[in-house]
């Protein structure tokens, strides 16, 4: 059954003028009070008449008065329901949702219309059908015919003609109305519950418990019926492909007819002829078509087309050189030039392919108990939407427990679909009411080095040319039996003053599409397999990639280095291991002095752990002791420590030369994470990274053969990051935070210890189906929300917005009759006197009421910070363990206050503690020109003494708190954190951690942050 996802099939009928696309909707007179199309109105009225007739048959009184009977208006929401069993024959007993009922209703949902016999005539010339044979006697007088039988008994010639018109024309709005009307309230509730179960990881047993426990409150379908209904609404089914039992390869392409694995020899089928292992591919065409059934999603998908082009900007993929180059090229599929340029259509979709290997069982008896989820990220969506799990497009999960030896064989169905998409797939657009050719182009491939090694078919660290970005030849280490790739070869131990061969970090021999193609041609012309392998080792290429067949993907252009694994999970931890003397194979500092003493490391670890209590939870998760538990750090933790905590706790403990070198790394990370960048800044960044890597080798590698292990491939890859940004866009476009979160969901559903792959495939399939269904039904989409940050309401019951302060949300606790203490009254009077000198200090003091409202928390609208004042912070509670009371505030100050020059007011940033929030109303004062009462929300602040400036760009610290004062609540800008350290001052100091700059937050579970976690 087709639910409006146009697959490109052309109709054999042409639309008539009577049923044109611009037909206006009319108000339905059946009683539903909705505007529907004319035919939908007629259908409603027929159903109302049938309902009235059915009721009359069961009520002789109604039948006797039928001459004067009028059709009752149907209640809203019930106009689509036929008389069911309970209406016709009494109410069914509560709670009897047994298996027989499930099977009966399930059969009703799966019933499909049989194909009509072919005819050369028109439906309008339908002759009288031949008489039907007499019906068989019923087994029981009370036997009830099914809904399907009843429906067929009432089919008339007019129904046939209407059926012909419905399916002969592109009337998507009417089809949508019909589908919505057939989706009952019970089914809608069940689908929403399915979405909650999906992401809440509620087991089948617990779902049935919920279904039974609340059977008198809400009716939920059984999981089997629900699965069938959602599959029908989604409009697609998965494609199953056999694969080797050892996951060597899939039986696709040239191996589709093979009976055994071509690599390990294992048979494909078991003794009963069933495949021993299979994997599931989920088609993308119907799912992306479903997006165009949702007007809100269609508008969001226009982000690419409406993206403003700004010369020199580098703020998204659409500023990259690759995107601009693609838009100038024609689409070529299998050698055929289609004569259409990439992204020439308004709704052409750009996607990135993401994958990662997931270890399912942490303590598995198999070392490689992994699977490989593969998904698409839609780059057409705005950045805040493209990173949400409900908008991902799952493709497949390559099962484990072993790593696939032929990764390409599992991508055959995806590549085939990409070719179809490149040619264009006819799709209906609900927003415009017209069909168009939808094209989807994968442009980027993201993942860690192991994943890219499989996708790009590169040799990796074991090759003589290990880098996928350039042709730099590695230096072989005989002890470790691997290649390293320093810029300069190690000096000879006999003649240490000699110079060695070296690469210019700003002029590396880059790989290009042309030289890669030449190397592949040489490999394929090799006369023997041994010769082929020798060339593969020499060039660092394993062979051709099936992704090369996708017109929009080119090697190596489409394979940028990924930020999370490169910087945060490799280079950062390696640097810390060097400082602590725990780097594998290198336990001393050689001729340098970069090691930090154990005593200092102990203090660094303690200060890092204690800093958690002074840093809001919105900034980062809890930071473990970095000395004793560095293995507990994830990408988010490493990012926050390297950028914000490390510069504080390392100061005074790491020698200045190495500390300054580390600050170069911090500057590089901040630049890469900046929301707004320019090509000029990235060109400058290339030089900064080159200088950083050169000094890194000088300080830590020291051109010593025994220290060659410091020059890992991950260090060399840093030199290519600036080029990747210019070519593919900012690092956040293709980083792996989304695939990591997706894999986290996959891991949570792998509860089966025997068949985990099937459980994972089922979860991924249901995720895809729910995403597709939610694109059509907004109520289902609301059930896919993640955290209160996506909540459709602006405020909760514990929050309040005053009309005078629309951008400020006050939050409980609230004390309505707060008595204003004398010292607070004086500060209030001082604030009003400073801003309005028409009254004296004492006049202002007298005008302040005795009592007012006191609020404990503050939230800034539009994704602003959540701030918990000191009065609402209880150190003994769980929320009080994360202090969110320190703020960054703004005020006006005379620039020439101390030099007797003319007054010049400037904006100044300060830092301090938010004590509490006051909301008060000042009475009218006509004698001072105030005719109406004035409402104010004020912040009572205790300043951090001498903490002035902008801590987001410079180091700001304080040793004690200063005076208290009052500012308008709009002066409060952001929440900040603090780190206490004794690295330089014996008595200690607090350094401000200000995250209010334009850096992109590297938060792993950003959407799951609730407002109540702000403390």
Coordinates of C-alpha atoms in Angstrom, one line a residue, residues 197-198 200-209:
X197 CA 10.2 2.7 24.6
X198 CA 12.8 2.9 21.8
X200 CA 14.1 4.8 26.9
X201 CA 15.3 1.2 26.2
X202 CA 12.2 -0.3 27.9
X203 CA 12.1 -4.0 27.6
X204 CA 9.3 -6.0 26.0
X205 CA 8.3 -7.3 29.4
X206 CA 8.1 -3.8 30.9
X207 CA 6.1 -2.6 28.0
X208 CA 3.5 -5.3 28.5
X209 CA 3.5 -4.4 32.2

